[in-house]
Tab-separated table of C-alpha atoms and ligand atoms in Angstrom:
chain	number	residue	atom	x	y	z
A	55	MET	CA	-4.962	15.318	-34.886
A	56	VAL	CA	-6.941	12.404	-34.148
A	57	ASP	CA	-5.938	9.291	-36.183
A	58	PRO	CA	-9.029	7.536	-37.437
A	59	ALA	CA	-7.318	4.223	-37.377
A	60	ARG	CA	-6.672	4.246	-33.695
A	61	SER	CA	-10.069	5.684	-32.900
A	62	HIS	CA	-11.472	2.961	-35.075
A	63	LEU	CA	-9.115	0.319	-33.268
A	64	LEU	CA	-10.226	1.653	-29.539
A	65	GLU	CA	-13.829	1.430	-30.581
A	66	LEU	CA	-13.339	-2.275	-31.339
A	67	VAL	CA	-11.636	-2.907	-28.008
A	68	ARG	CA	-14.647	-1.334	-26.057
A	69	ASP	CA	-16.921	-3.706	-28.476
A	70	TYR	CA	-14.383	-6.491	-27.435
A	71	HIS	CA	-14.914	-5.765	-24.025
A	72	ASP	CA	-18.235	-5.781	-23.931
A	73	ALA	CA	-18.279	-8.953	-25.793
A	74	GLN	CA	-16.047	-10.732	-23.328
A	75	THR	CA	-17.703	-9.486	-20.217
A	76	PRO	CA	-21.365	-11.328	-20.177
A	77	GLU	CA	-24.174	-9.744	-18.228
A	78	ALA	CA	-23.254	-10.205	-14.424
A	79	ALA	CA	-23.331	-14.029	-14.132
A	80	PRO	CA	-26.089	-14.814	-11.546
A	81	PHE	CA	-24.412	-15.145	-8.117
A	82	ILE	CA	-24.719	-18.877	-7.116
A	83	PRO	CA	-24.247	-19.480	-3.225
A	84	GLY	CA	-21.747	-21.881	-2.539
A	85	GLN	CA	-20.439	-22.175	-5.998
A	86	THR	CA	-19.251	-18.539	-7.141
A	87	PRO	CA	-16.224	-17.871	-5.421
A	88	ILE	CA	-16.408	-14.820	-2.973
A	89	LEU	CA	-12.651	-13.628	-3.383
A	90	SER	CA	-10.713	-11.850	-0.929
A	91	SER	CA	-9.877	-9.257	-3.084
A	92	GLY	CA	-9.081	-8.503	-6.803
A	93	ALA	CA	-8.711	-6.066	-9.564
A	94	VAL	CA	-12.297	-4.621	-10.784
A	95	LEU	CA	-11.558	-3.714	-14.400
A	96	ASP	CA	-13.781	-2.066	-16.790
A	97	ALA	CA	-14.063	-1.058	-20.612
A	98	ASP	CA	-12.224	2.290	-19.926
A	99	ASP	CA	-9.370	0.411	-18.354
A	100	ARG	CA	-9.010	-2.005	-21.201
A	101	GLU	CA	-9.170	1.090	-23.642
A	102	ALA	CA	-6.337	2.750	-21.682
A	103	LEU	CA	-4.152	-0.162	-21.631
A	104	VAL	CA	-4.611	-0.727	-25.233
A	105	ALA	CA	-4.239	3.266	-26.312
A	106	ALA	CA	-0.891	3.001	-24.546
A	107	ALA	CA	0.107	0.036	-26.356
A	108	LEU	CA	-0.882	1.428	-29.835
A	109	ASP	CA	1.255	4.658	-28.808
A	110	MET	CA	4.169	2.340	-28.077
A	111	ARG	CA	4.497	4.037	-24.512
A	112	ILE	CA	6.709	1.261	-23.308
A	113	ALA	CA	8.999	3.144	-20.778
A	114	SER	CA	8.415	5.772	-18.252
A	115	GLY	CA	7.124	8.741	-19.674
A	116	GLN	CA	4.328	11.336	-20.066
A	117	ILE	CA	1.634	8.974	-19.088
A	118	THR	CA	3.798	8.320	-15.667
A	119	ALA	CA	4.126	11.904	-15.162
A	120	LYS	CA	0.190	12.640	-15.436
A	121	PHE	CA	-0.519	9.697	-13.182
A	122	GLU	CA	2.054	11.156	-10.498
A	123	SER	CA	0.389	14.606	-10.679
A	124	SER	CA	-3.128	13.178	-10.720
A	125	LEU	CA	-2.565	11.061	-7.749
A	126	ALA	CA	-0.799	13.726	-5.766
A	127	ARG	CA	-3.574	16.040	-6.256
A	128	THR	CA	-6.211	13.367	-5.111
A	129	LEU	CA	-4.321	12.531	-2.181
A	130	LYS	CA	-3.366	16.033	-1.068
A	131	ARG	CA	0.373	15.679	-1.482
A	132	ARG	CA	2.667	18.057	-3.296
A	133	LYS	CA	4.360	15.314	-5.041
A	134	ALA	CA	4.412	11.551	-6.094
A	135	VAL	CA	6.849	9.262	-7.394
A	136	LEU	CA	5.685	6.233	-9.106
A	137	THR	CA	7.394	2.848	-8.681
A	138	ASN	CA	7.211	-0.793	-9.724
A	139	SER	CA	5.796	-1.952	-6.505
A	140	GLY	CA	4.599	-0.754	-3.123
A	141	SER	CA	7.387	-2.853	-1.813
A	142	SER	CA	9.694	-0.669	-3.787
A	143	ALA	CA	7.997	2.580	-2.855
A	144	ASN	CA	8.666	1.196	0.714
A	145	LEU	CA	12.468	0.788	0.051
A	146	LEU	CA	12.667	3.930	-1.812
A	147	ALA	CA	11.287	5.847	1.136
A	148	LEU	CA	13.633	4.620	3.866
A	149	SER	CA	16.834	4.720	1.532
A	150	THR	CA	15.907	8.297	0.503
A	151	LEU	CA	16.131	8.876	4.157
A	152	THR	CA	19.664	7.645	4.196
A	153	SER	CA	20.838	10.278	1.939
A	154	PRO	CA	24.169	12.236	2.669
A	155	GLU	CA	22.046	15.434	1.619
A	156	LEU	CA	19.911	15.195	4.723
A	157	GLY	CA	23.060	16.118	7.012
A	158	ASP	CA	22.199	15.309	10.710
A	159	GLN	CA	18.585	14.246	9.871
A	160	ARG	CA	20.113	11.235	7.630
A	161	LEU	CA	19.320	7.447	8.611
A	162	LYS	CA	22.751	5.735	9.342
A	163	PRO	CA	23.767	2.115	10.019
A	164	GLY	CA	22.552	1.005	13.594
A	165	ASP	CA	19.711	3.682	14.063
A	166	GLU	CA	16.675	2.405	15.054
A	167	VAL	CA	13.198	2.516	13.188
A	168	ILE	CA	10.095	1.743	15.464
A	169	THR	CA	7.665	-0.646	13.609
A	170	VAL	CA	4.758	-3.143	14.317
A	171	ALA	CA	5.570	-6.968	14.448
A	172	ALA	CA	2.341	-7.937	13.098
A	173	GLY	CA	1.883	-6.983	9.321
A	174	PHE	CA	3.655	-7.372	5.612
A	175	PRO	CA	7.254	-8.112	5.328
A	176	THR	CA	8.121	-5.030	3.052
A	177	THR	CA	6.952	-2.511	5.716
A	178	VAL	CA	10.030	-3.836	7.678
A	179	ASN	CA	12.385	-5.000	5.170
A	180	PRO	CA	13.847	-1.831	4.239
A	181	ILE	CA	14.877	-1.117	7.710
A	182	LEU	CA	17.028	-4.139	7.397
A	183	GLN	CA	18.005	-3.517	3.872
A	184	ASN	CA	19.544	-0.129	4.854
A	185	GLY	CA	21.580	-1.627	7.817
A	186	LEU	CA	19.047	-0.127	10.573
A	187	VAL	CA	17.592	-2.068	13.349
A	188	PRO	CA	13.917	-2.645	13.480
A	189	VAL	CA	12.151	-2.090	17.038
A	190	PHE	CA	8.952	-4.097	17.082
A	191	VAL	CA	6.118	-2.855	19.197
A	192	ASP	CA	2.867	-4.907	19.734
A	193	ILE	CA	-0.818	-4.301	18.394
A	194	GLU	CA	-3.988	-3.945	19.885
A	195	LEU	CA	-6.730	-6.653	18.801
A	196	GLY	CA	-9.821	-5.104	17.443
A	197	THR	CA	-8.113	-2.466	15.514
A	198	TYR	CA	-5.173	-4.498	14.662
A	199	ASN	CA	-2.918	-1.287	15.062
A	200	THR	CA	-0.511	-0.046	17.564
A	201	THR	CA	-1.026	2.823	20.132
A	202	ALA	CA	0.939	6.227	20.674
A	203	GLU	CA	1.635	4.761	24.192
A	204	LEU	CA	3.561	1.626	22.707
A	205	VAL	CA	5.448	3.750	20.203
A	206	GLU	CA	6.377	6.251	22.888
A	207	GLN	CA	7.737	3.179	25.313
A	208	ALA	CA	9.922	2.205	22.144
A	209	ILE	CA	11.671	5.501	21.810
A	210	SER	CA	15.504	5.065	22.372
A	211	PRO	CA	18.331	7.711	22.191
A	212	ARG	CA	19.169	5.818	18.641
A	213	THR	CA	15.683	6.115	17.447
A	214	ARG	CA	15.642	8.023	14.412
A	215	ALA	CA	12.382	7.034	12.282
A	216	ILE	CA	8.976	5.335	12.746
A	217	MET	CA	7.479	3.439	9.711
A	218	ILE	CA	4.253	1.681	10.413
A	219	ALA	CA	1.073	0.427	8.082
A	220	HIS	CA	-2.297	1.583	8.453
A	221	THR	CA	-3.727	-1.920	9.208
A	222	LEU	CA	-6.158	-3.480	6.532
A	223	GLY	CA	-7.190	0.121	5.914
A	224	ASN	CA	-7.850	0.993	9.549
A	225	PRO	CA	-5.707	3.986	10.288
A	226	PHE	CA	-3.181	3.814	13.243
A	227	PRO	CA	-3.392	6.739	15.445
A	228	VAL	CA	-1.197	8.600	13.274
A	229	ALA	CA	-1.746	12.206	14.478
A	230	GLU	CA	-0.662	11.255	17.854
A	231	ILE	CA	2.440	9.250	16.449
A	232	ALA	CA	3.353	12.053	13.992
A	233	GLU	CA	3.435	14.433	17.013
A	234	ILE	CA	5.896	11.751	18.769
A	235	ALA	CA	7.802	11.749	15.870
A	236	ALA	CA	8.290	15.368	15.593
A	237	ARG	CA	9.109	15.412	19.389
A	238	HIS	CA	11.893	13.432	19.110
A	239	GLY	CA	13.242	14.412	15.757
A	240	CYS	CA	12.215	11.367	14.008
A	241	HIS	CA	10.953	10.584	10.357
A	242	LEU	CA	7.650	9.362	9.993
A	243	VAL	CA	6.831	6.885	7.198
A	244	GLU	CA	3.288	5.763	6.464
A	245	ASP	CA	2.706	2.731	4.636
A	246	ASN	CA	-0.480	3.588	3.019
A	247	CYS	CA	-0.586	0.534	0.833
A	248	ASP	CA	-4.071	-0.900	2.274
A	249	ALA	CA	-5.627	2.246	3.206
A	250	VAL	CA	-5.983	4.852	0.375
A	251	GLY	CA	-9.074	7.137	1.267
A	252	SER	CA	-8.931	6.502	4.844
A	253	THR	CA	-9.195	9.323	7.367
A	254	TYR	CA	-7.828	10.090	10.500
A	255	GLN	CA	-9.490	12.933	12.442
A	256	GLY	CA	-10.853	14.262	9.251
A	257	ARG	CA	-7.436	14.115	7.374
A	258	LEU	CA	-6.448	11.874	4.826
A	259	THR	CA	-3.990	8.937	5.912
A	260	GLY	CA	-0.758	9.194	3.975
A	261	THR	CA	-0.689	12.965	4.716
A	262	PHE	CA	0.996	12.975	8.000
A	263	GLY	CA	4.490	11.462	7.598
A	264	ALA	CA	7.537	12.878	5.713
A	265	PHE	CA	6.551	10.015	3.012
A	266	SER	CA	3.606	7.644	2.517
A	267	THR	CA	3.558	4.516	0.075
A	268	ILE	CA	0.943	3.125	-1.953
A	269	SER	CA	0.820	-0.349	-3.779
A	270	PHE	CA	-1.254	-0.835	-7.254
A	271	TYR	CA	-0.989	-4.883	-7.003
A	272	PRO	CA	-4.395	-6.094	-7.964
A	273	ALA	CA	-5.557	-7.049	-4.323
A	274	HIS	CA	-5.399	-2.808	-3.592
A	275	HIS	CA	-7.815	-0.027	-3.851
A	276	LEU	CA	-6.395	0.832	-7.428
A	277	THR	CA	-4.475	-1.389	-9.549
A	278	MET	CA	-1.866	-0.986	-12.504
A	279	GLY	CA	-0.786	-4.682	-12.208
A	280	GLU	CA	2.273	-4.223	-10.430
A	281	GLY	CA	3.110	-0.817	-9.142
A	282	GLY	CA	3.522	1.428	-6.152
A	283	MET	CA	3.645	5.447	-5.541
A	284	LEU	CA	5.794	7.235	-2.828
A	285	LEU	CA	4.175	10.620	-2.075
A	286	SER	CA	5.417	13.805	-0.108
A	287	SER	CA	4.877	17.341	0.209
A	288	ASP	CA	8.577	17.936	1.185
A	289	ILE	CA	9.931	19.087	-2.209
A	290	LYS	CA	13.466	18.224	-1.217
A	291	LEU	CA	12.811	14.918	-0.156
A	292	ALA	CA	10.549	14.148	-3.304
A	293	LYS	CA	13.402	15.291	-5.487
A	294	LEU	CA	16.108	12.992	-3.636
A	295	ALA	CA	13.399	10.059	-3.695
A	296	LYS	CA	13.071	10.604	-7.653
A	297	SER	CA	16.964	10.553	-7.965
A	298	PHE	CA	16.949	7.231	-5.692
A	299	ARG	CA	14.249	5.562	-7.945
A	300	ASP	CA	16.355	6.522	-11.163
A	301	TRP	CA	19.664	4.992	-10.592
A	302	GLY	CA	20.929	7.853	-8.133
A	303	ARG	CA	21.509	10.350	-11.051
A	304	ASP	CA	21.716	13.845	-10.199
A	305	CYS	CA	20.075	14.935	-13.429
A	306	TRP	CA	16.306	15.873	-13.514
A	307	CYS	CA	15.290	15.590	-16.920
A	308	GLU	CA	12.219	13.473	-17.725
A	309	PRO	CA	13.147	10.178	-19.670
A	310	GLY	CA	13.797	11.207	-23.028
A	311	GLU	CA	14.642	14.922	-22.250
A	312	ASP	CA	17.744	16.485	-22.667
A	313	ASP	CA	19.399	19.770	-21.069
A	314	ARG	CA	16.489	20.965	-19.176
A	315	CYS	CA	18.893	23.001	-16.852
A	316	LEU	CA	20.485	24.220	-19.685
A	317	LYS	CA	23.759	23.283	-17.901
A	318	ARG	CA	24.280	19.637	-19.129
A	319	PHE	CA	27.690	20.218	-20.238
A	320	ASP	CA	28.657	23.202	-17.914
A	321	LEU	CA	28.691	21.573	-14.339
A	322	GLN	CA	31.447	20.056	-12.196
A	323	ALA	CA	30.710	17.334	-9.990
A	324	GLY	CA	32.724	15.169	-7.496
A	325	THR	CA	36.182	14.773	-9.117
A	326	LEU	CA	34.918	14.211	-12.736
A	327	PRO	CA	36.181	16.244	-15.511
A	328	GLU	CA	34.351	19.954	-15.882
A	329	GLY	CA	31.373	19.552	-18.319
A	330	TYR	CA	30.915	15.945	-17.698
A	331	ASP	CA	27.454	14.859	-19.281
A	332	HIS	CA	25.071	15.731	-16.472
A	333	LYS	CA	22.621	13.072	-17.376
A	334	TYR	CA	25.488	10.400	-16.251
A	335	VAL	CA	26.491	12.157	-13.046
A	336	PHE	CA	25.221	10.093	-9.895
A	337	SER	CA	24.870	11.744	-6.558
A	338	GLU	CA	23.245	8.928	-4.669
A	339	VAL	CA	23.771	5.393	-4.276
A	340	GLY	CA	20.205	4.569	-6.094
A	341	TYR	CA	18.261	1.627	-7.641
A	342	ASN	CA	16.359	1.378	-10.696
A	343	LEU	CA	12.492	1.064	-9.270
A	344	LYS	CA	10.904	2.786	-12.325
A	345	SER	CA	7.570	1.491	-13.710
A	346	THR	CA	6.101	2.059	-17.675
A	347	ASP	CA	3.485	4.142	-18.981
A	348	ILE	CA	1.561	1.174	-20.141
A	349	GLN	CA	0.861	0.275	-16.577
A	350	ALA	CA	0.540	3.972	-15.515
A	351	ALA	CA	-2.199	4.197	-18.320
A	352	LEU	CA	-4.156	1.751	-16.224
A	353	GLY	CA	-3.548	3.447	-12.968
A	354	LEU	CA	-4.805	6.816	-14.354
A	355	SER	CA	-7.919	5.238	-15.623
A	356	GLN	CA	-8.358	3.308	-12.190
A	357	LEU	CA	-7.840	6.470	-10.439
A	358	ALA	CA	-11.183	8.048	-11.920
A	359	LYS	CA	-13.127	5.195	-10.198
A	360	LEU	CA	-11.635	5.654	-6.769
A	361	PRO	CA	-14.273	7.322	-5.003
A	362	GLY	CA	-16.846	4.575	-6.044
A	363	PHE	CA	-14.514	1.832	-4.986
A	364	ILE	CA	-14.044	3.569	-1.560
A	365	GLU	CA	-17.556	3.737	-1.047
A	366	ALA	CA	-18.229	0.030	-2.037
A	367	ARG	CA	-15.595	-0.951	0.416
A	368	LYS	CA	-17.032	1.050	3.301
A	369	ARG	CA	-20.496	-0.509	2.429
A	370	ASN	CA	-19.492	-4.031	2.255
A	371	TRP	CA	-17.505	-3.816	5.408
A	372	ARG	CA	-20.634	-2.011	7.117
A	373	GLN	CA	-22.942	-4.769	6.042
A	374	LEU	CA	-20.619	-7.531	7.401
A	375	ARG	CA	-20.155	-5.805	10.504
A	376	GLU	CA	-23.964	-5.218	11.312
A	377	GLY	CA	-24.852	-8.500	10.092
A	378	LEU	CA	-22.349	-10.370	12.243
A	379	ASP	CA	-22.690	-8.021	15.328
A	380	GLY	CA	-23.141	-10.054	18.555
A	381	LEU	CA	-22.071	-13.364	17.082
A	382	PRO	CA	-20.494	-15.528	20.005
A	383	GLY	CA	-16.944	-16.715	19.687
A	384	LEU	CA	-15.695	-14.015	17.277
A	385	LEU	CA	-14.062	-10.785	17.974
A	386	LEU	CA	-15.056	-8.334	15.259
A	387	PRO	CA	-13.365	-5.496	13.948
A	388	GLU	CA	-13.310	-1.759	15.331
A	389	ALA	CA	-12.321	1.283	13.443
A	390	THR	CA	-9.687	3.227	15.302
A	391	PRO	CA	-11.460	6.045	17.268
A	392	GLY	CA	-11.532	9.068	15.067
A	393	SER	CA	-11.074	7.391	11.935
A	394	ASP	CA	-13.101	6.597	8.873
A	395	PRO	CA	-11.420	3.613	7.251
A	396	SER	CA	-11.568	2.809	3.628
A	397	TRP	CA	-11.401	-0.909	4.382
A	398	PHE	CA	-9.006	-3.483	2.620
A	399	GLY	CA	-10.728	-6.420	4.448
A	400	PHE	CA	-12.925	-7.505	7.365
A	401	ILE	CA	-10.927	-9.031	10.114
A	402	ILE	CA	-12.013	-11.589	12.854
A	403	THR	CA	-10.186	-13.219	15.647
A	404	VAL	CA	-11.574	-16.507	16.852
A	405	LEU	CA	-11.967	-16.192	20.868
A	406	PRO	CA	-10.184	-18.485	23.066
A	407	ASP	CA	-13.262	-19.956	24.384
A	408	ALA	CA	-15.162	-20.101	21.134
A	409	GLY	CA	-15.378	-23.922	20.872
A	410	PHE	CA	-13.910	-23.878	17.252
A	411	ASP	CA	-10.502	-22.999	16.098
A	412	VAL	CA	-9.245	-20.956	12.870
A	413	PRO	CA	-8.680	-24.008	10.677
A	414	GLN	CA	-12.221	-25.077	11.125
A	415	ILE	CA	-13.898	-21.826	10.602
A	416	VAL	CA	-11.639	-21.072	7.944
A	417	GLY	CA	-12.211	-24.491	6.529
A	418	HIS	CA	-15.921	-23.872	6.545
A	419	LEU	CA	-15.672	-20.775	4.637
A	420	GLU	CA	-13.468	-22.105	1.974
A	421	ARG	CA	-15.624	-24.892	1.514
A	422	HIS	CA	-18.370	-22.713	0.833
A	423	ASN	CA	-16.165	-20.905	-1.754
A	424	ILE	CA	-15.448	-17.768	0.793
A	425	ARG	CA	-11.840	-17.059	0.289
A	426	THR	CA	-10.046	-16.124	3.433
A	427	ARG	CA	-6.769	-14.843	4.366
A	428	ARG	CA	-4.228	-14.368	7.102
A	429	LEU	CA	-3.207	-10.734	8.570
A	430	PHE	CA	-0.043	-11.137	6.146
A	431	ALA	CA	3.029	-12.623	8.249
A	432	GLY	CA	1.352	-12.506	11.427
A	433	ASN	CA	4.549	-11.898	13.976
A	434	LEU	CA	7.050	-11.467	11.559
A	435	THR	CA	9.826	-12.093	14.383
A	436	ARG	CA	8.796	-15.745	14.225
A	437	HIS	CA	9.604	-16.148	10.713
A	438	PRO	CA	12.950	-17.574	9.701
A	439	ALA	CA	13.745	-14.320	7.794
A	440	TYR	CA	13.775	-12.378	10.860
A	441	ILE	CA	15.250	-14.982	13.691
A	442	GLY	CA	18.942	-13.905	14.410
A	443	ARG	CA	18.643	-10.602	12.781
A	444	PRO	CA	19.556	-7.236	14.388
A	445	GLN	CA	16.114	-6.080	16.125
A	446	ARG	CA	14.878	-5.011	19.575
A	447	ILE	CA	11.526	-5.995	20.636
A	448	VAL	CA	9.532	-3.569	23.244
A	449	GLY	CA	7.356	-5.259	25.831
A	450	SER	CA	5.312	-8.306	24.887
A	451	LEU	CA	4.157	-9.316	21.458
A	452	ALA	CA	1.128	-11.285	22.855
A	453	ASN	CA	-1.176	-9.789	20.476
A	454	SER	CA	0.856	-10.525	17.652
A	455	ASP	CA	0.958	-13.901	18.470
A	456	THR	CA	-2.839	-14.040	18.899
A	457	VAL	CA	-3.009	-12.727	15.461
A	458	THR	CA	-0.636	-15.311	14.073
A	459	GLU	CA	-2.581	-18.054	15.770
A	460	ARG	CA	-6.499	-17.062	15.821
A	461	THR	CA	-6.882	-14.222	13.023
A	462	PHE	CA	-7.920	-14.036	9.650
A	463	TRP	CA	-9.877	-11.949	7.061
A	464	ILE	CA	-12.477	-11.953	4.461
A	465	GLY	CA	-12.877	-9.661	1.526
A	466	VAL	CA	-14.715	-6.092	1.012
A	467	TYR	CA	-13.446	-5.232	-2.358
A	468	PRO	CA	-15.969	-3.651	-4.871
A	469	GLY	CA	-16.140	-6.976	-6.749
A	470	ILE	CA	-18.378	-8.063	-3.870
A	471	THR	CA	-22.225	-7.709	-3.873
A	472	THR	CA	-24.789	-7.136	-1.200
A	473	GLU	CA	-25.918	-10.482	-1.996
A	474	MET	CA	-22.601	-12.101	-1.707
A	475	ILE	CA	-22.334	-10.320	1.942
A	476	GLU	CA	-25.818	-11.627	2.695
A	477	TYR	CA	-24.184	-15.247	1.958
A	478	VAL	CA	-21.047	-14.849	4.163
A	479	ILE	CA	-23.018	-13.775	6.925
A	480	GLY	CA	-25.368	-16.618	6.565
A	481	THR	CA	-22.407	-19.080	6.407
A	482	LEU	CA	-20.572	-17.742	9.412
A	483	LYS	CA	-23.740	-17.796	11.408
A	484	GLU	CA	-24.694	-21.224	10.519
A	485	PHE	CA	-21.252	-22.397	11.412
A	486	VAL	CA	-21.074	-20.651	14.825
A	487	ALA	CA	-24.613	-22.002	15.507
A	488	THR	CA	-23.490	-25.654	14.887
A	489	HIS	CA	-20.323	-25.429	16.898
B	230	PLP	C1	0.761	-2.929	3.962
B	230	PLP	C2	1.260	-3.444	2.694
B	230	PLP	N1	2.527	-2.919	2.433
B	230	PLP	C3	3.375	-3.091	1.094
B	230	PLP	C4	2.792	-4.123	0.523
B	230	PLP	C5	3.455	-4.521	-0.599
B	230	PLP	O1	3.005	-4.146	-2.053
B	230	PLP	P1	3.307	-4.665	-3.321
B	230	PLP	O2	2.690	-5.887	-3.414
B	230	PLP	O3	3.077	-3.777	-4.511
B	230	PLP	O4	5.137	-4.533	-3.245
B	230	PLP	C6	1.593	-4.798	0.907
B	230	PLP	C7	1.076	-5.741	-0.156
B	230	PLP	O5	-0.122	-6.401	-0.095
B	230	PLP	C8	1.010	-4.402	1.974
B	230	PLP	O6	-0.089	-5.092	2.281
C-alpha cells in the first residue's frame, strides 16, 4: 500500500530539488570551472536517496540485491556483487582467487600477476596485499594501454593471473590478452572502473575476464557516492566472492534472512559440533566489504541514465579530438584499434620538442578554470610505497616514465557542455600559438 505521507514527502523532495537547482547558470568562460569529472545528479537521484532513508534501508538488503541484478543484466554478466568501493572490488577479485576451493587454480603466495606500471594504485595493491608478485609491463603512448606482445613477453612459469585496467575508458586489447591468459592457464581480471560501456571488437569490456570491477566514486560513469561492483559470469566464483565480501561466511542467506538452505542447524563443518548454526560458519578468510541500501538506491537510479551518460562522454571526447587535431606540440589520444571507448577523460602528452612543458600548459588551463588531472600515479614503481617491494619489471618502462613526466588529462564527463568544450579548445589553441 502506498503511504500518502511518504508520497507527499517525496513530492516535496522533488519540489525542493527544483528549488535548489536554478536554471542552468550561463557558462562564463574563464570563470565557470570546467571540472575533470563529477557526479551528475537529478531529481530522481535525490528522490531515490530520500525514499531509501524514509524506509530506513540503512544496511545492505533488497535494494542492493536489485541493483546487483540490474547492473549484471545491463553489463551482460550473470552475477554482480556490490562493494563499498572500486578498490574493494579489486581486492575482492584477487582475494577470491586465493580460495582453497579453487584447488590447483588458486593463487598462492609468490605467484606472479602481470599488470601495468602506469595507472591507479588499487589495480596493483591487491596483488601485494595477497602476497603475490606484481610483474610490471609498459604501455603505449596514444592509447595508454599495454599490448598483447608485452604481456606475452612477461609470462613466466610462475604467472597465474593478469590484472589490468582499461585506461581512462580506452580498452586494452582484451580479446588477445584473454586468449594469452587462457593459453597459459591464468586468471584474467579486468579493472573496468573507468570504462563502463566501452566495447572491444563489439563486446562490452568487463565481459572477457573471470572477474571485472567497477567504481561508483563520483568521478566515474555512475555514482553512489562511494561504492563498487564485482562482476562475473562464473557462478562458483561469484558465490565465493560473496563469501569473501561477507566476512568469509559459508551461509548464503540474504541479510536478515534465516535458514534459506533449510539446513541451518543440520550441518557439520570443520571440527565444529554437529548442527552448529550455519549463519556463523566461516569457510574463507574474508572481509566485510559490503555497502548500504541507501547508496545502492542512488546507484540504481543512476543506472537508468547510463546510456545518456555514455553518449555525452563520447560526444565531448569527439569534439575535443576534432577541435584539437593537428595542434603542434601535443600527442592526442587514440582509441585502441577495434574499440569503441566510453571515455573517462581526454588524455594529452606534451611532445619533447613542444617548446613548453606540462607545468606551463597545466598552469595555463588551471588559471582559466579548466581542471586537469594526471594519469593517476604515473609510473607506480617510482612511488615510495612500491620501492623495495617484491616485483618484477619486464623490459623498459620508458613510456610509463613519459606519462609521469609529460602527460595530463581533462574532462569529458556529462556535466561538460559543447560550449565549454569550445572554450577548452580555444584556450589550448591560444596557449600553443603563444608558446
Ligand atoms: C582504474 C581504477 N581502478 C580503481 C579505482 C578505485 O576506485 P574507488 O575510488 O571506488 O576505490 C579507480 C579510481 O578512480 C580507478 O581509476
